[in-house]
Coordinates of C-alpha atoms in Angstrom, one line a residue:
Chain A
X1 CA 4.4 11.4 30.4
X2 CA 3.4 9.5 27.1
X3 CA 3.0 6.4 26.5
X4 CA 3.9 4.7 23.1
X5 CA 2.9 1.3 22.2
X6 CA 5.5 -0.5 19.2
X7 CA 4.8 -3.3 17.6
X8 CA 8.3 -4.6 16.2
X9 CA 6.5 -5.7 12.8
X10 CA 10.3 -7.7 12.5
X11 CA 13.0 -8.4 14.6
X12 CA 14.3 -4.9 13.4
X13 CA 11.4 -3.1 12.1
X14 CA 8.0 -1.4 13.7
X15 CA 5.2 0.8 14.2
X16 CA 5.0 3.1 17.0
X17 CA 1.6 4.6 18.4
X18 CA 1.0 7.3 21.1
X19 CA -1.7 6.2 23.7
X20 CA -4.1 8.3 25.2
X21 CA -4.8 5.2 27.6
X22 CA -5.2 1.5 28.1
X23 CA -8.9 0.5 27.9
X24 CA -8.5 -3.4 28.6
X25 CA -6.0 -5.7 29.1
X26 CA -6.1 -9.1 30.0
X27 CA -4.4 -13.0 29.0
X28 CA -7.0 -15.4 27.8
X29 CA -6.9 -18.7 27.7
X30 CA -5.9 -18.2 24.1
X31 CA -3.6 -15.2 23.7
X32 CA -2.9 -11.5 25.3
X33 CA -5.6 -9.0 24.9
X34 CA -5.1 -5.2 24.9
X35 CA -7.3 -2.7 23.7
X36 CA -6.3 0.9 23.9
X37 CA -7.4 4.3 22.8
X38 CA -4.3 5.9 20.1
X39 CA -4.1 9.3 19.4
X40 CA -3.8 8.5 15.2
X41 CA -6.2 6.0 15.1
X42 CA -8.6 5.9 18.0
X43 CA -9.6 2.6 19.4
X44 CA -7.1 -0.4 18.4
X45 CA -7.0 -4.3 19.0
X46 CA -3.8 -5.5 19.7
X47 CA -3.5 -9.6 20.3
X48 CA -0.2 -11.1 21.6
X49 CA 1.4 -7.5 20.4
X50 CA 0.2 -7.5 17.1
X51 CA -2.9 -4.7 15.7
X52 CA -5.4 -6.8 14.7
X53 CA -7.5 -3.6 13.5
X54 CA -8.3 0.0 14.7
X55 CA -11.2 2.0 14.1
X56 CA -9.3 4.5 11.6
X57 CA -8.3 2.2 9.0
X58 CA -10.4 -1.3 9.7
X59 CA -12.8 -0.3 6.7
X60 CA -9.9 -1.2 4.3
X61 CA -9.2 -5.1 5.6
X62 CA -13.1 -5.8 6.5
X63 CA -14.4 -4.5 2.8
X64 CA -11.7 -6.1 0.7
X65 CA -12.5 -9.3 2.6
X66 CA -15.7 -9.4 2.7
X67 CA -16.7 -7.6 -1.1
X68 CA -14.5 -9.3 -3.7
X69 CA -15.6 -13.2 -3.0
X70 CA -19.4 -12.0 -2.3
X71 CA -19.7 -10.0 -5.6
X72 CA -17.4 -12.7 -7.2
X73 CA -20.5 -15.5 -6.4
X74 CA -23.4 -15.1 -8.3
X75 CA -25.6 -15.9 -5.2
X76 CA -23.9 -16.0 -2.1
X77 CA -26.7 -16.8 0.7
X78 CA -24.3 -18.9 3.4
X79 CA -21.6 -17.0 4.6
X80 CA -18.9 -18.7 7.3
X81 CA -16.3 -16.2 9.1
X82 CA -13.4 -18.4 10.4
X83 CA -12.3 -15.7 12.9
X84 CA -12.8 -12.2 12.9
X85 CA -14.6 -12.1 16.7
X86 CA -14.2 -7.7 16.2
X87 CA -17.4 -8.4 13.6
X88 CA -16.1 -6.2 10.8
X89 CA -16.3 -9.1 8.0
X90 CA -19.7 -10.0 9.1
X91 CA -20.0 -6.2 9.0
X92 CA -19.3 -5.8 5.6
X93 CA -20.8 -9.2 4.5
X94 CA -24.4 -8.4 5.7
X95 CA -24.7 -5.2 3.2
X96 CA -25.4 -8.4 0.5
X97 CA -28.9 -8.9 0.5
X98 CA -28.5 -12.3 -1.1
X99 CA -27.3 -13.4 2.3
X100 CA -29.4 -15.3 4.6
X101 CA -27.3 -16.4 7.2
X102 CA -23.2 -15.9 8.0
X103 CA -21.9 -17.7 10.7
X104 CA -19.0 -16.8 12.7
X105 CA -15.9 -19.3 14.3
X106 CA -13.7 -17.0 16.4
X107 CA -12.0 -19.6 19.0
X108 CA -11.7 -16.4 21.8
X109 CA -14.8 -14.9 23.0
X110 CA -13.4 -12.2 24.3
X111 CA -12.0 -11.2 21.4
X112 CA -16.5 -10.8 20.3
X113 CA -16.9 -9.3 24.2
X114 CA -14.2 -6.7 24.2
X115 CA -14.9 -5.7 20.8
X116 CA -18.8 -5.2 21.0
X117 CA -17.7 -3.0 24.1
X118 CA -14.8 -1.0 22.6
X119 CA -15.4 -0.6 18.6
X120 CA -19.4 -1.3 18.9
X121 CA -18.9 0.4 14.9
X122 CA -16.9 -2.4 13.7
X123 CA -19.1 -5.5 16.2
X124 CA -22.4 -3.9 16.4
X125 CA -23.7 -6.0 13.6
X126 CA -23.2 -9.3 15.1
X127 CA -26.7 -9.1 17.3
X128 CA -28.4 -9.4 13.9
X129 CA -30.4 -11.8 13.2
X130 CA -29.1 -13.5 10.4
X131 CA -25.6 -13.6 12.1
X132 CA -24.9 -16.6 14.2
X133 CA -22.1 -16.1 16.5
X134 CA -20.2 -19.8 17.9
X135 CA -17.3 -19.5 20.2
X136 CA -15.5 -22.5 19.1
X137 CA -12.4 -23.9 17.2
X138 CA -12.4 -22.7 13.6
X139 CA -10.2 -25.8 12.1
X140 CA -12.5 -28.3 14.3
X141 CA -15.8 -26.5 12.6
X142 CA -14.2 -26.5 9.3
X143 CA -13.2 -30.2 9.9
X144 CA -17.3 -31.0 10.6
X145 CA -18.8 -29.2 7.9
X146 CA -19.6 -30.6 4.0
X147 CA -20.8 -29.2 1.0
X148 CA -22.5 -26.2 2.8
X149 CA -21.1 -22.7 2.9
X150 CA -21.0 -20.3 -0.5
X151 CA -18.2 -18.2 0.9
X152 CA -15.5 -18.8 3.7
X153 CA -13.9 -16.1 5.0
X154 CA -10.9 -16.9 7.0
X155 CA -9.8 -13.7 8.9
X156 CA -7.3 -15.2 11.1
X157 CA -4.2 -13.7 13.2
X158 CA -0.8 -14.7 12.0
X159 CA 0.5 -18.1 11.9
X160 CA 1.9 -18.2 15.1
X161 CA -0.5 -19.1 18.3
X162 CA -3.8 -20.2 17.8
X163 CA -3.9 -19.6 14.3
X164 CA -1.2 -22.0 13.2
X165 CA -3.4 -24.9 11.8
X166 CA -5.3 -22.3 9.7
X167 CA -2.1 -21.6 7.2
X168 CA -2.1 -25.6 6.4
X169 CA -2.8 -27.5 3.5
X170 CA -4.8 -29.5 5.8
X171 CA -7.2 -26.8 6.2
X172 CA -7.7 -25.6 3.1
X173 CA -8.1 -29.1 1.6
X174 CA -11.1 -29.0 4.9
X175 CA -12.5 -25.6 3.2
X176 CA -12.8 -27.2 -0.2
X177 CA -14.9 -29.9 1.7
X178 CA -17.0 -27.4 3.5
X179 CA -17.6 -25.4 0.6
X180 CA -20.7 -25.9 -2.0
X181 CA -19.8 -27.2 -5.6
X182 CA -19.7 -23.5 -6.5
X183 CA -17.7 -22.0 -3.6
X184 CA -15.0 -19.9 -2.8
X185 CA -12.9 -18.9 0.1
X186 CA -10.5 -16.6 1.1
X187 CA -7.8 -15.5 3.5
X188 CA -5.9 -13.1 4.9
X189 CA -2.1 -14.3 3.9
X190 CA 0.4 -11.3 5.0
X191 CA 2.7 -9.0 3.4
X192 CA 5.0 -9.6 0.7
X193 CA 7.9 -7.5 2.0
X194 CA 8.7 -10.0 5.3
X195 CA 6.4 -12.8 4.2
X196 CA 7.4 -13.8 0.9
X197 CA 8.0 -17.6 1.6
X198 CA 4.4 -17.7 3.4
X199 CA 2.4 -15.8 0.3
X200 CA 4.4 -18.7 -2.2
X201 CA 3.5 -21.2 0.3
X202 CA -0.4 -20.6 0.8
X203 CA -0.6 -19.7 -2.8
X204 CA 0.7 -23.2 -4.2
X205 CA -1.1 -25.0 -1.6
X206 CA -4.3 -23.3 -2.4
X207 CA -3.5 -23.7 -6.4
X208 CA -3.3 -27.1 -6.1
X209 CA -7.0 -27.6 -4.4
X210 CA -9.0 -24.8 -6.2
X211 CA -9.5 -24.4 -9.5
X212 CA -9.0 -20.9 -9.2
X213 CA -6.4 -19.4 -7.5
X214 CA -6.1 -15.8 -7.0
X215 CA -4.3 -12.9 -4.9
X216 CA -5.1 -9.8 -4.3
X217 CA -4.0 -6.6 -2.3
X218 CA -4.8 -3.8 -0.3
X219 CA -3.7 -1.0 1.5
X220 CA -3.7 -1.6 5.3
X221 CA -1.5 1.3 7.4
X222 CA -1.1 -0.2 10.4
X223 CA -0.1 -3.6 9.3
X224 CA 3.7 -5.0 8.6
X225 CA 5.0 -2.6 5.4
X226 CA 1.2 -1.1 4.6
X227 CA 0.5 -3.6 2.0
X228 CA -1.4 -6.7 2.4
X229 CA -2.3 -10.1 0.7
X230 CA -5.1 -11.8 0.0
X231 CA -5.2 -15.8 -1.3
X232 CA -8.6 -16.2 -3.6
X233 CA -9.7 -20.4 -3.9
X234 CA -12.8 -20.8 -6.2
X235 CA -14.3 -23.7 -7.2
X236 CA -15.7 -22.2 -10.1
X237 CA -16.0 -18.3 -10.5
X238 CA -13.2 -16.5 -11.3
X239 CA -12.9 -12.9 -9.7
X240 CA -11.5 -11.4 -12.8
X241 CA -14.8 -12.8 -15.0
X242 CA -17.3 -11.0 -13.0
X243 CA -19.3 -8.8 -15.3
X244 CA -20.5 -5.5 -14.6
X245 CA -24.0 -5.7 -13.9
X246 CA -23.2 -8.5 -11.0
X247 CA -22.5 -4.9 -9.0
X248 CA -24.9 -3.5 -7.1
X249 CA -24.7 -0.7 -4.7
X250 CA -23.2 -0.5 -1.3
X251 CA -21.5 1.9 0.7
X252 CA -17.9 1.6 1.4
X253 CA -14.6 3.4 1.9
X254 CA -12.0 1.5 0.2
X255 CA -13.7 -1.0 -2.6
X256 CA -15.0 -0.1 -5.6
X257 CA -16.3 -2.0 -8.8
X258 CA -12.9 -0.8 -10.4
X259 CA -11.0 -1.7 -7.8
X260 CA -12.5 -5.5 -7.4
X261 CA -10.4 -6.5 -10.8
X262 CA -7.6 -4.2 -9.9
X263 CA -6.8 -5.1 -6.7
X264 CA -5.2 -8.3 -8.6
X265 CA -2.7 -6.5 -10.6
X266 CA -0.1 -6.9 -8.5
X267 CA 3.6 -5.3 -8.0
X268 CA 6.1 -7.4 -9.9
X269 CA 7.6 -8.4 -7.2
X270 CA 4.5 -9.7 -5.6
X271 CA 3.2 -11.4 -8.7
X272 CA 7.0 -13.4 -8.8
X273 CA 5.6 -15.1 -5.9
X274 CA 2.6 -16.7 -7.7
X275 CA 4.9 -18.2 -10.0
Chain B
X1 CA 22.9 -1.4 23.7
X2 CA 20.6 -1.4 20.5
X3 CA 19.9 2.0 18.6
X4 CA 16.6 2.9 16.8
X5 CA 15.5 4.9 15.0
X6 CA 12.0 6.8 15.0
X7 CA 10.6 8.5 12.5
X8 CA 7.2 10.5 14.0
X9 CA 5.3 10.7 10.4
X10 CA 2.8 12.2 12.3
X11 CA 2.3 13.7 15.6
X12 CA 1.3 10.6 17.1
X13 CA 2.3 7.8 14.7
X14 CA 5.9 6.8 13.4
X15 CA 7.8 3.8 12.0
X16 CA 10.7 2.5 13.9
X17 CA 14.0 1.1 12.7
X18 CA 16.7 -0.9 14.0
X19 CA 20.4 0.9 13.4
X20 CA 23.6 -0.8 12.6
X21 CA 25.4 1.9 12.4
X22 CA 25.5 5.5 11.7
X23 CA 27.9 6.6 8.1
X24 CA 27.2 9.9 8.1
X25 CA 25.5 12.8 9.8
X26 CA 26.1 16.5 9.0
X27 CA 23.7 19.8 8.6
X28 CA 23.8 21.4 5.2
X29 CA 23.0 24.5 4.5
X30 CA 19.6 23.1 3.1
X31 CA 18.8 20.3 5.8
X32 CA 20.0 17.6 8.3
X33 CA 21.4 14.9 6.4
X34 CA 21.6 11.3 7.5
X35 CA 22.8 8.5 6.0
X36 CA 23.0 4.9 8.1
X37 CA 23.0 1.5 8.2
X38 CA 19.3 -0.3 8.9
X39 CA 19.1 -4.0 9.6
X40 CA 15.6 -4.6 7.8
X41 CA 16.1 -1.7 4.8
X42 CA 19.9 -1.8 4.5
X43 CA 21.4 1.7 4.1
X44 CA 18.8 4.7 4.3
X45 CA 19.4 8.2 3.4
X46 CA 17.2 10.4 5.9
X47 CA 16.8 14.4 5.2
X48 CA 15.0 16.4 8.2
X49 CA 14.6 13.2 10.1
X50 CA 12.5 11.8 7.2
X51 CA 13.2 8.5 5.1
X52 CA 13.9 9.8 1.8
X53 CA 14.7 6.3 0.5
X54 CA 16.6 3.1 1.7
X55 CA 18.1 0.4 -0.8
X56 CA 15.7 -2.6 -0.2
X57 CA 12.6 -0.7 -1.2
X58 CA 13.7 2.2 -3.2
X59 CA 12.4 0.5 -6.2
X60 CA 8.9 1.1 -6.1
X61 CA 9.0 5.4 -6.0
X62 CA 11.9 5.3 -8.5
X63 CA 10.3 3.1 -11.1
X64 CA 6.8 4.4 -10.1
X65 CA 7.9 8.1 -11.0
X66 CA 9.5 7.6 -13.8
X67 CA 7.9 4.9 -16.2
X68 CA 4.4 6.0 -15.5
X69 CA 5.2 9.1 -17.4
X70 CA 8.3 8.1 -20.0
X71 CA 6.0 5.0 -21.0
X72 CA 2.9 7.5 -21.4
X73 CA 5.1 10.3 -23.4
X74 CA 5.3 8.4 -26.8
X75 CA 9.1 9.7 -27.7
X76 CA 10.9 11.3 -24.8
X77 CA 14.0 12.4 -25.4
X78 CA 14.6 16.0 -23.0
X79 CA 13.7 15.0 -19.2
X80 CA 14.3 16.6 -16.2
X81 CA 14.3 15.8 -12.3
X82 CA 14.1 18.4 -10.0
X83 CA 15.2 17.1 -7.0
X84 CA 16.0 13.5 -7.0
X85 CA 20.2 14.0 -5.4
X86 CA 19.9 10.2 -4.6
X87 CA 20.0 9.3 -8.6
X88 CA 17.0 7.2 -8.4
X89 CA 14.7 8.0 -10.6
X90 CA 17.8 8.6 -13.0
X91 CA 18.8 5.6 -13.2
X92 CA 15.1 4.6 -14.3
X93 CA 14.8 6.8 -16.8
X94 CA 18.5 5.6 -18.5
X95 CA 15.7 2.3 -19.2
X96 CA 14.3 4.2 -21.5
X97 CA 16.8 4.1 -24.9
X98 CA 14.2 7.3 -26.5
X99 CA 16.2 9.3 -24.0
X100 CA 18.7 11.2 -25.3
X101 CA 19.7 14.3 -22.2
X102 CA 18.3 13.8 -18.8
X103 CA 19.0 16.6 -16.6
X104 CA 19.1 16.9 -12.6
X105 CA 18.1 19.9 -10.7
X106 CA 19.4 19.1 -6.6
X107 CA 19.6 22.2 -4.7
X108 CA 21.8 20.3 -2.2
X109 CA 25.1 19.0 -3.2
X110 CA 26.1 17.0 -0.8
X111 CA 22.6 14.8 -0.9
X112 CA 24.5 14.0 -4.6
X113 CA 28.1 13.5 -2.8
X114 CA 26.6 11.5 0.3
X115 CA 24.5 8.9 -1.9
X116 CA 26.9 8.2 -4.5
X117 CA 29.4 6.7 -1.7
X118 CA 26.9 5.2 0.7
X119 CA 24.2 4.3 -1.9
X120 CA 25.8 3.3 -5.1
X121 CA 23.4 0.8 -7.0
X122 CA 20.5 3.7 -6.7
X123 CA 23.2 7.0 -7.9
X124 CA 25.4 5.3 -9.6
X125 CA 24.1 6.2 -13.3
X126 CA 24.8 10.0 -12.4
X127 CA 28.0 9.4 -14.1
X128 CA 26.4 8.9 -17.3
X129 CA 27.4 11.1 -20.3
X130 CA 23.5 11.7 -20.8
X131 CA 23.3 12.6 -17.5
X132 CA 23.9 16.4 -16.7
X133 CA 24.0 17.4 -12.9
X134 CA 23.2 20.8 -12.1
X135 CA 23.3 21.7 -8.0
X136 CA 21.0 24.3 -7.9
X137 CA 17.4 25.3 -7.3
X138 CA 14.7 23.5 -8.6
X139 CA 12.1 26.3 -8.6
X140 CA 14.5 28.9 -10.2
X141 CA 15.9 26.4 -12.9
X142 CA 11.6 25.9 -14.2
X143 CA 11.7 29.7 -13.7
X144 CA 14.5 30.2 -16.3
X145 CA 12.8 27.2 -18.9
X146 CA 10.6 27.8 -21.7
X147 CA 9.6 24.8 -24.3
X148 CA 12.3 22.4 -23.3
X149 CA 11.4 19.0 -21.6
X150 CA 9.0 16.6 -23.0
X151 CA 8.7 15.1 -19.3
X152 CA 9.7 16.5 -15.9
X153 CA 9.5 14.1 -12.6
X154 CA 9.7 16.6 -9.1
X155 CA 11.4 14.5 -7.1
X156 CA 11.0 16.6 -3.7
X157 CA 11.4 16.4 -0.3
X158 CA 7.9 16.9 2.2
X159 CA 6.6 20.5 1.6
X160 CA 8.6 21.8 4.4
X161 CA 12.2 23.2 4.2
X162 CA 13.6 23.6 0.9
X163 CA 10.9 22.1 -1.0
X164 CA 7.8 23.9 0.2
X165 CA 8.2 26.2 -3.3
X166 CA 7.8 23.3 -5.2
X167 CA 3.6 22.6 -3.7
X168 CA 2.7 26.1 -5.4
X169 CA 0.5 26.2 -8.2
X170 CA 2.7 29.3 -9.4
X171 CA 5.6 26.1 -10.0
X172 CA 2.7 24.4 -11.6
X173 CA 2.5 26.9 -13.6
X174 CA 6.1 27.2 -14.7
X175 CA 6.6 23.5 -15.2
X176 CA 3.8 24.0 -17.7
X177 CA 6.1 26.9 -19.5
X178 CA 8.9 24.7 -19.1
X179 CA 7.7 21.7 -20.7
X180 CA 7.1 21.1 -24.9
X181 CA 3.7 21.6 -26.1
X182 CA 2.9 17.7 -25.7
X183 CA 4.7 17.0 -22.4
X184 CA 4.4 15.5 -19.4
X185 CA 4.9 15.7 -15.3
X186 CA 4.7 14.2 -12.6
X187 CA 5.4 14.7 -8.3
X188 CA 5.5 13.0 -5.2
X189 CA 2.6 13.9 -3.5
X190 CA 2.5 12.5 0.1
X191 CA 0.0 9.8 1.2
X192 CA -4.5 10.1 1.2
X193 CA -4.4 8.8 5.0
X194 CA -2.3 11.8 6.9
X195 CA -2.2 14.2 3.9
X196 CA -5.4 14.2 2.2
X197 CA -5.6 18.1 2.3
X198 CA -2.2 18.6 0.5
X199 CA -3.2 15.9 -2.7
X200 CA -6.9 17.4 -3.0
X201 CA -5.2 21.2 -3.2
X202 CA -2.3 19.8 -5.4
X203 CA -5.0 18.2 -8.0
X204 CA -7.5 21.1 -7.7
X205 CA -4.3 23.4 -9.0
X206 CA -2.8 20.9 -11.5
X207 CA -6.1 20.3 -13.1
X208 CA -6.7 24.2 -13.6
X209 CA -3.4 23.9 -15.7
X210 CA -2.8 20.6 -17.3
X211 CA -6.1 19.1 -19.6
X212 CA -5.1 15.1 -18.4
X213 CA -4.5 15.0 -14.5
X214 CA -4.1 11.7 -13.0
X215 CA -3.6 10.3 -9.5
X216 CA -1.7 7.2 -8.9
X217 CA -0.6 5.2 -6.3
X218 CA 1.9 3.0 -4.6
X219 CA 3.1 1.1 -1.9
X220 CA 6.5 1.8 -0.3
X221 CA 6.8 0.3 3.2
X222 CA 9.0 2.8 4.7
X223 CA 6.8 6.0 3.4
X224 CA 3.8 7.0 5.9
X225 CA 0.8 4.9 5.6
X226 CA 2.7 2.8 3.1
X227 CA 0.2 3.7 0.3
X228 CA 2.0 7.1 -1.6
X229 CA 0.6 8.9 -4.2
X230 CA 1.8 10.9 -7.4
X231 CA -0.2 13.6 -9.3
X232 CA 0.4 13.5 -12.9
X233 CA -0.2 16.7 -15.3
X234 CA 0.1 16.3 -19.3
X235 CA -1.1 19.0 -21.9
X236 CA -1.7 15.9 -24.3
X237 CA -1.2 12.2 -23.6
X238 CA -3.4 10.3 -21.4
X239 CA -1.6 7.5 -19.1
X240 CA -5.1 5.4 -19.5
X241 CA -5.1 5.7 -23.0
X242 CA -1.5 4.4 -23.5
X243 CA -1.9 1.2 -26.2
X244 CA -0.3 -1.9 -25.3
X245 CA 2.3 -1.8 -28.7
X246 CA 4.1 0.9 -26.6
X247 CA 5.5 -1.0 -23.9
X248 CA 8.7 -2.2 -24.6
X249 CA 11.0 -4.3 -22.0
X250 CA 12.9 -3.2 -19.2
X251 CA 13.9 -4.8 -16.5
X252 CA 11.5 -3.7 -13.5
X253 CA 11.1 -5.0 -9.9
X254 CA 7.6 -3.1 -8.9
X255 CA 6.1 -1.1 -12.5
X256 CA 4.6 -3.7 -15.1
X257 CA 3.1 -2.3 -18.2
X258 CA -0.7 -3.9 -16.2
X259 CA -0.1 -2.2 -13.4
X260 CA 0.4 1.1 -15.7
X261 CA -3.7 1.3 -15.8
X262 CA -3.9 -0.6 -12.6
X263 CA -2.0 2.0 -10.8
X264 CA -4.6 4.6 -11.5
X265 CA -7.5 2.5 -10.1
X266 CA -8.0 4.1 -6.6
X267 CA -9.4 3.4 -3.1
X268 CA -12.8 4.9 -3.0
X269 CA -11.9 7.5 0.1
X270 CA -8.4 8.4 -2.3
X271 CA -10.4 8.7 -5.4
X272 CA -13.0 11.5 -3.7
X273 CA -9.5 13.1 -2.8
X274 CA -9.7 14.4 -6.4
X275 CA -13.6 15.1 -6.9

């Protein structure tokens, strides 16, 4: 027998994976949590039906996360994670050595619990010391916090379940609040081929809070149509201004120095939606 | 009772699609050919139980194929398409007003017949008196061509079936021959996360031919990994060195004359695909 797990991306459209076998599965207070082992791309976190990342292709989301606000600031040294309880942002965000401390929000803990036990590659990090891990509400800790983070990463679900209140204006007006006079944030804001009225959405509400607003792409295979956004809000540096020597060396898979400014050339289609 | 379709794009991963209906099914003598109604793509034409193309995002390989080169070439007036039956990349290249005789090379008739009833907006410039269709095959028609195309776009199926001549470096070779001491050409060459072997042996042979080779990339939801690439081989002109004064307007949905550069910027684990 073999067993294939689809995510319908759409109501009529979907992705289809063969599983070798089921490695957890439970309902949390918060959502439905499966982790299973897939023959394309090993290990995969699936909440309320939807991949959230597997160990194949995870180095694409967590670097272009994590990379393009950190080498956009001049200085990043407080880092908050809204989110992202698998650990690859904070991951990717402690290969800056500028960093002192990131902090990570993810509302489920056993999103952190199943993760550090199933992709230890992408959670192993968040034991170190600099990281500080809180099980807690991300909009309520954004809500509480002034004038103290250089770089918010908001690596949220979709806007359905507990993630709703984190694709508000509400929330990103809170982010500008929690932010430093120089900050920036960013966040994970869907495809452009089923999305479109969310991307135009996020993207004005942002624009009309941040001084700079910018989005960005990448490559993701298993999420909806393979290509996904990301909504830039800076207080003050501009992604496309960063000059060459702010690069310094880290290993990755998927960003590059050439690909931090091209990234934002987008598809016309895409780029319509920023107008 | 609801019908889907599956595509396996590998042996353990595959896209799924919601089916309205089927309009036509039949074997040629080349390859099964499918043609039906989707309720997320609208009507996709399917060869060997792969998506060749379907009318919501046929855009992107079309213009993606054919401006990349035709804006590179600085007067193109003689191209051919080997392959291509749906009209596609056709229709893209009738943009260009420098062209004066484009010429396509479809070894299977009734991929011609089939797309011009079910998929008219993509074939419907076949019909144009600059247009010449020639049914016949692609390899054999480079065989017979000496000094005669400034640009030629191979427009093939997967290298299996009928198209598996047209991965040789010996029709490499011959497209060199076939093409005008400054041109230009371009292929499909399958996606960096299931295929990387086929694009680093496709370069390798390119490059030993052509002085400029280029890899590009984009993103067409329906294609595995939704992140495709095309390898570009020109005795003379260099996409990256195209000045701005050479763009002129046409109407585009996915190419932009920024994306021409940005297009070549690639993912680091695509980019080592062609060291």
């Amino acid at each position: 027998m073999e067993l294939w797990f689809t995510e319908k991306q759409t109501e009529h459209f979907g992705i289809t994976a063969r599983i070798i076998r089921t490695l957890h599965t439970e309902q949390t207070p918060f959502q439905k949590l499966d982790m299973v082992e897939t023959a394309e791309f090993g290990n995969m976190l699936i909440l309320d039906g939807m991949v959230m990342t597997t160990q194949k292709d995870e180095f694409v989301y967590h670097e272009m996360v994590a990379h393009v606000p950190l080498f956009t600031h001049p200085h990043p040294e407080n880092v908050l994670v809204v989110g992202g309880g698998d650990g690859g942002v904070i991951r990717e965000v402690l290969k800056h050595p500028s960093v002192k401390k990131a902090t990570l929000v993810e509302i489920d803990g056993k999103v952190i619990e199943c993760s550090k036990k199933y992709l230890p590659e992408i959670a192993g990090q968040l034991d170190d010391p600099r990281v500080e891990v809180k099980v807690d509400d991300g909009f309520m800790h954004i809500a509480k916090s002034e004038n103290e983070y250089d770089v918010i990463m908001v690596d949220s679900t979709e806007p359905v379940g507990p993630a709703v209140n984190l694709f508000t204006k509400g929330f990103y007006a809170g982010i500008a609040k929690a932010l430093k006079e120089d900050g920036i944030f960013v966040a994970q804001t869907d495809n452009p081929w089923f999305k479109a009225d969310l991307i135009r959405t996020v993207y004005r509400d942002v624009k009309e809070i941040f001084p700079v607003t910018r989005l960005y792409t990448a490559n993701i295979p298993t999420y909806p149509s393979g290509l996904w956004t990301f909504t830039l809000g800076s207080k003050k540096y501009d992604p496309l201004a960063v000059s060459d020597d702010r690069f310094h060396d880290i290993e990755t898979n998927y960003y590059t120095k050439e690909l931090h400014k091209a990234c934002f050339v987008l598809p016309k289609f895409v780029a319509d939606l920023t107008k």
